[in-house]
CSV table of C-alpha atoms and ligand atoms in Angstrom, one decimal:
chain,number,residue,atom,x,y,z
N,1,MET,CA,58.3,182.4,240.4
N,2,THR,CA,61.1,180.1,239.3
N,3,ASN,CA,60.6,176.5,240.0
N,4,SER,CA,63.9,176.2,241.7
N,5,SER,CA,62.4,178.4,244.4
N,6,ILE,CA,59.7,175.8,245.1
N,7,ILE,CA,60.0,174.1,248.5
N,8,ILE,CA,59.1,170.4,248.5
N,9,ALA,CA,58.1,169.0,251.9
N,10,PRO,CA,57.5,165.3,251.9
N,11,SER,CA,55.0,164.3,254.5
N,12,ILE,CA,56.0,161.3,256.7
N,13,LEU,CA,52.3,160.3,257.2
N,14,SER,CA,52.5,158.1,254.1
N,15,ALA,CA,56.0,156.7,254.8
N,16,ASP,CA,56.6,153.1,256.1
N,17,LEU,CA,56.5,154.0,259.8
N,18,SER,CA,58.2,150.7,260.7
N,19,LYS,CA,61.4,152.1,259.2
N,20,LEU,CA,60.9,155.9,259.5
N,21,GLN,CA,64.6,156.9,259.7
N,22,GLU,CA,65.4,154.9,256.6
N,23,GLU,CA,62.4,156.5,254.8
N,24,VAL,CA,63.6,159.9,255.7
N,25,ASP,CA,67.1,159.1,254.6
N,26,SER,CA,65.7,158.0,251.2
N,27,ILE,CA,64.4,161.5,250.4
N,28,GLU,CA,66.7,163.7,252.4
N,29,GLN,CA,69.0,164.7,249.5
N,30,PHE,CA,66.2,165.6,247.2
N,31,ALA,CA,63.7,167.5,249.5
N,32,ASP,CA,63.8,170.8,251.4
N,33,TRP,CA,61.5,170.4,254.3
N,34,LEU,CA,60.0,167.4,256.1
N,35,GLN,CA,56.4,167.7,257.1
N,36,ILE,CA,55.2,166.0,260.3
N,37,ASP,CA,51.4,165.6,260.4
N,38,VAL,CA,50.4,165.8,264.1
N,39,MET,CA,46.9,164.6,264.6
N,40,ASP,CA,45.0,164.4,267.9
N,41,GLY,CA,41.9,162.3,266.9
N,42,GLN,CA,39.8,165.4,268.0
N,43,PHE,CA,40.3,168.1,265.4
N,44,VAL,CA,40.8,165.4,262.8
N,45,PRO,CA,39.5,161.8,263.0
N,46,ASN,CA,43.0,160.3,262.8
N,47,LEU,CA,45.6,159.9,265.6
N,48,SER,CA,49.2,160.1,264.3
N,49,PHE,CA,52.4,160.9,266.2
N,50,GLY,CA,53.8,163.3,268.8
N,51,ALA,CA,57.1,164.9,269.7
N,52,PRO,CA,58.9,161.7,270.9
N,53,VAL,CA,58.9,160.4,267.4
N,54,ILE,CA,60.3,163.6,266.0
N,55,LYS,CA,63.0,163.9,268.7
N,56,ASN,CA,64.6,160.6,267.5
N,57,LEU,CA,64.6,161.5,263.8
N,58,LYS,CA,67.9,162.5,262.4
N,59,THR,CA,67.7,164.8,259.4
N,60,LYS,CA,69.1,168.0,257.9
N,61,LEU,CA,65.7,168.7,256.4
N,62,LEU,CA,63.8,171.6,258.0
N,63,LEU,CA,61.3,170.1,260.4
N,64,ASP,CA,57.8,171.4,259.5
N,65,ILE,CA,55.2,170.5,262.1
N,66,HIS,CA,51.6,170.6,260.9
N,67,LEU,CA,49.4,170.8,264.0
N,68,MET,CA,46.0,169.3,263.3
N,69,VAL,CA,45.1,169.5,267.0
N,70,GLU,CA,42.4,171.2,269.0
N,71,ASP,CA,44.8,173.0,271.4
N,72,PRO,CA,47.9,174.0,269.4
N,73,GLN,CA,49.1,176.5,272.0
N,74,GLU,CA,49.6,173.6,274.4
N,75,ARG,CA,51.6,171.6,271.9
N,76,ILE,CA,54.2,174.0,270.5
N,77,GLU,CA,56.7,173.8,273.4
N,78,GLU,CA,57.3,170.1,273.1
N,79,PHE,CA,57.8,170.4,269.3
N,80,LEU,CA,60.2,173.3,269.6
N,81,LYS,CA,62.2,171.3,272.1
N,82,ALA,CA,62.1,168.4,269.6
N,83,GLY,CA,63.8,170.6,266.9
N,84,ALA,CA,60.8,172.1,265.0
N,85,LYS,CA,61.9,174.9,262.7
N,86,HIS,CA,58.4,175.7,261.4
N,87,ILE,CA,55.1,175.1,263.1
N,88,THR,CA,51.7,175.6,261.4
N,89,PHE,CA,48.4,175.7,263.4
N,90,HIS,CA,44.9,175.6,262.0
N,91,ALA,CA,42.8,178.8,261.9
N,92,GLU,CA,39.8,176.6,262.8
N,93,THR,CA,41.4,175.8,266.2
N,94,VAL,CA,42.5,179.4,267.2
N,95,LYS,CA,39.7,182.0,267.1
N,96,GLY,CA,40.4,185.7,267.3
N,97,THR,CA,43.2,187.9,266.1
N,98,ASP,CA,44.8,188.4,269.5
N,99,ALA,CA,45.0,184.6,270.2
N,100,ARG,CA,46.4,184.0,266.7
N,101,LYS,CA,49.0,186.8,267.1
N,102,SER,CA,50.2,185.6,270.5
N,103,LEU,CA,50.5,182.0,269.1
N,104,ILE,CA,52.5,183.3,266.2
N,105,LYS,CA,54.7,185.2,268.6
N,106,ALA,CA,55.2,182.1,270.9
N,107,ILE,CA,56.3,180.0,267.9
N,108,ARG,CA,58.7,182.6,266.8
N,109,ASP,CA,60.1,183.2,270.3
N,110,GLY,CA,60.9,179.5,270.3
N,111,GLY,CA,63.1,180.0,267.2
N,112,ALA,CA,60.7,178.7,264.6
N,113,THR,CA,58.7,180.3,261.8
N,114,ALA,CA,54.9,180.3,262.1
N,115,GLY,CA,52.2,179.3,259.7
N,116,ILE,CA,48.4,179.3,259.7
N,117,ALA,CA,46.3,176.7,257.8
N,118,ILE,CA,42.8,176.8,256.4
N,119,ASN,CA,40.7,173.8,255.5
N,120,PRO,CA,39.0,173.6,252.1
N,121,ASP,CA,35.7,175.0,253.5
N,122,THR,CA,37.4,177.9,255.3
N,123,PRO,CA,37.4,181.1,253.3
N,124,LEU,CA,40.6,183.1,252.9
N,125,ASP,CA,39.1,186.2,254.6
N,126,GLU,CA,38.8,184.2,257.8
N,127,VAL,CA,42.6,184.6,258.2
N,128,GLU,CA,43.3,187.9,256.6
N,129,ASP,CA,43.7,189.4,260.0
N,130,VAL,CA,47.1,187.7,260.4
N,131,LEU,CA,48.3,187.1,256.8
N,132,GLY,CA,50.4,190.3,257.1
N,133,GLU,CA,52.3,188.9,260.0
N,134,VAL,CA,52.5,185.1,259.6
N,135,ASP,CA,55.4,183.5,257.8
N,136,LEU,CA,53.3,180.9,255.8
N,137,LEU,CA,49.8,180.3,254.8
N,138,LEU,CA,48.9,176.6,254.3
N,139,VAL,CA,45.9,176.1,252.0
N,140,MET,CA,44.7,172.5,252.5
N,141,SER,CA,43.6,170.8,249.3
N,142,VAL,CA,42.0,167.9,251.2
N,143,ASN,CA,40.0,167.7,254.4
N,144,PRO,CA,42.8,166.9,256.9
N,145,GLY,CA,43.1,163.5,258.5
N,146,PHE,CA,44.5,161.1,256.0
N,147,GLY,CA,47.0,160.8,253.2
N,148,GLY,CA,46.1,159.5,249.7
N,149,GLN,CA,43.0,161.7,249.2
N,150,ASN,CA,41.9,163.4,246.0
N,151,PHE,CA,43.0,167.0,245.4
N,152,ILE,CA,40.1,169.6,245.8
N,153,THR,CA,40.6,171.9,242.8
N,154,GLU,CA,38.3,174.6,244.1
N,155,VAL,CA,40.9,175.7,246.7
N,156,LEU,CA,43.1,177.1,244.0
N,157,GLU,CA,41.0,180.2,243.9
N,158,LYS,CA,42.1,181.0,247.5
N,159,VAL,CA,45.7,180.5,246.5
N,160,ARG,CA,45.4,182.9,243.6
N,161,THR,CA,43.7,185.5,245.8
N,162,ALA,CA,46.3,185.1,248.6
N,163,ARG,CA,49.2,185.4,246.1
N,164,GLU,CA,47.7,188.6,244.6
N,165,LYS,CA,47.1,190.2,248.0
N,166,PHE,CA,50.4,189.0,249.7
N,167,PRO,CA,53.0,188.7,247.0
N,168,ASP,CA,55.8,187.9,249.4
N,169,LEU,CA,53.9,185.4,251.6
N,170,MET,CA,55.0,181.7,251.5
N,171,ILE,CA,52.0,179.7,250.4
N,172,GLN,CA,52.0,176.0,251.1
N,173,MET,CA,49.6,173.4,249.7
N,174,ASP,CA,48.9,170.0,251.3
N,175,GLY,CA,46.8,167.2,250.1
N,176,GLY,CA,46.6,165.2,246.9
N,177,VAL,CA,49.7,167.0,245.5
N,178,ASP,CA,51.3,164.9,242.7
N,179,SER,CA,53.0,165.6,239.3
N,180,GLU,CA,49.5,166.5,237.9
N,181,THR,CA,48.3,168.8,240.6
N,182,ALA,CA,51.6,170.4,241.5
N,183,SER,CA,51.8,172.5,238.4
N,184,LYS,CA,48.3,173.8,239.0
N,185,CYS,CA,49.4,174.8,242.6
N,186,ILE,CA,52.5,176.6,241.3
N,187,LYS,CA,50.6,178.3,238.6
N,188,ALA,CA,48.1,179.6,241.2
N,189,GLY,CA,50.9,181.0,243.3
N,190,ALA,CA,51.9,178.3,245.8
N,191,ASN,CA,55.7,178.0,246.4
N,192,ASN,CA,55.8,175.2,249.0
N,193,LEU,CA,54.3,171.8,248.3
N,194,VAL,CA,53.6,169.0,250.8
N,195,SER,CA,53.3,165.6,249.2
N,196,GLY,CA,53.0,162.3,251.0
N,197,SER,CA,51.6,159.3,249.2
N,198,PHE,CA,52.9,160.4,245.7
N,199,ILE,CA,56.5,160.5,247.0
N,200,PHE,CA,56.5,157.6,249.4
N,201,LYS,CA,54.6,155.2,247.0
N,202,ALA,CA,56.9,156.1,244.1
N,203,SER,CA,59.5,153.6,243.0
N,204,ASP,CA,61.9,156.5,242.1
N,205,ARG,CA,61.5,159.0,244.9
N,206,GLU,CA,64.0,161.4,243.4
N,207,ALA,CA,62.1,161.5,240.1
N,208,ALA,CA,58.8,162.0,242.0
N,209,ILE,CA,60.2,165.0,243.9
N,210,THR,CA,61.8,166.5,240.8
N,211,SER,CA,58.5,166.1,238.9
N,212,LEU,CA,56.8,168.3,241.6
N,213,ARG,CA,59.1,171.2,240.9
N,214,SER,CA,58.6,171.3,237.2
C,1,DX5,C1,46.1,165.3,255.6
C,1,DX5,C2,47.6,165.3,255.6
C,1,DX5,C3,48.0,164.8,254.2
C,1,DX5,C4,49.4,164.6,254.0
C,1,DX5,C5,49.8,164.5,252.5
C,1,DX5,O1,45.6,165.5,256.8
C,1,DX5,O2,48.1,166.5,255.9
C,1,DX5,O3,47.6,165.9,253.3
C,1,DX5,O4,50.2,165.5,254.6
C,1,DX5,O5,49.1,163.4,252.0
C,1,DX5,P1,49.0,163.1,250.5
C,1,DX5,O6,50.1,163.8,249.8
C,1,DX5,O7,49.1,161.6,250.4
C,1,DX5,O8,47.6,163.6,250.1
């Protein structure tokens, strides 16, 4: 996998939310996707933002919605209307192959690509029923809820296995991704990296994003 094919998705969770449009403008020419961490205070302890915030964001970056919510099937409509081009739901919130497949279909029918996420403690075989149909697997490298946490190295094994079994699947990683851990993610087979605090706390955001690709 050449590093130029690595997608970088800054996560706005760690941006200065008092000037969100400015923050997005500051990384727009260097990044590929923009990840929006939607948290409901139920599935994860934190409460973040909803569709109204996204609707007002102006960007050419692909809007990637990471639904850390108990009821993702109730949420997708509002985010599709707000311009989402990719939506990821958590396997821990949608049980059963049929339910997962119908949610994947609903997201795609709305014109977006669909992803399924697994937390660090969730084994890969828990989602193998849909990995053949989903557009993206998100392997969390932190327990979701907050930015700025430490990378959980053990999850790399799941990335290696997923890459081996599904050579064409887009594999995203999210949580503690910085210039150190990014190369480990890419080596394991990830080709889409979410990074929040590393990028938004950097004095040179272009250099920070470039360092994730190499
Ligand atoms: C966790 C969030 C974070 C965020 C990235 O729930 O999903 O992983 O996107 O945060 P950093 O890159 O600061 O770990």
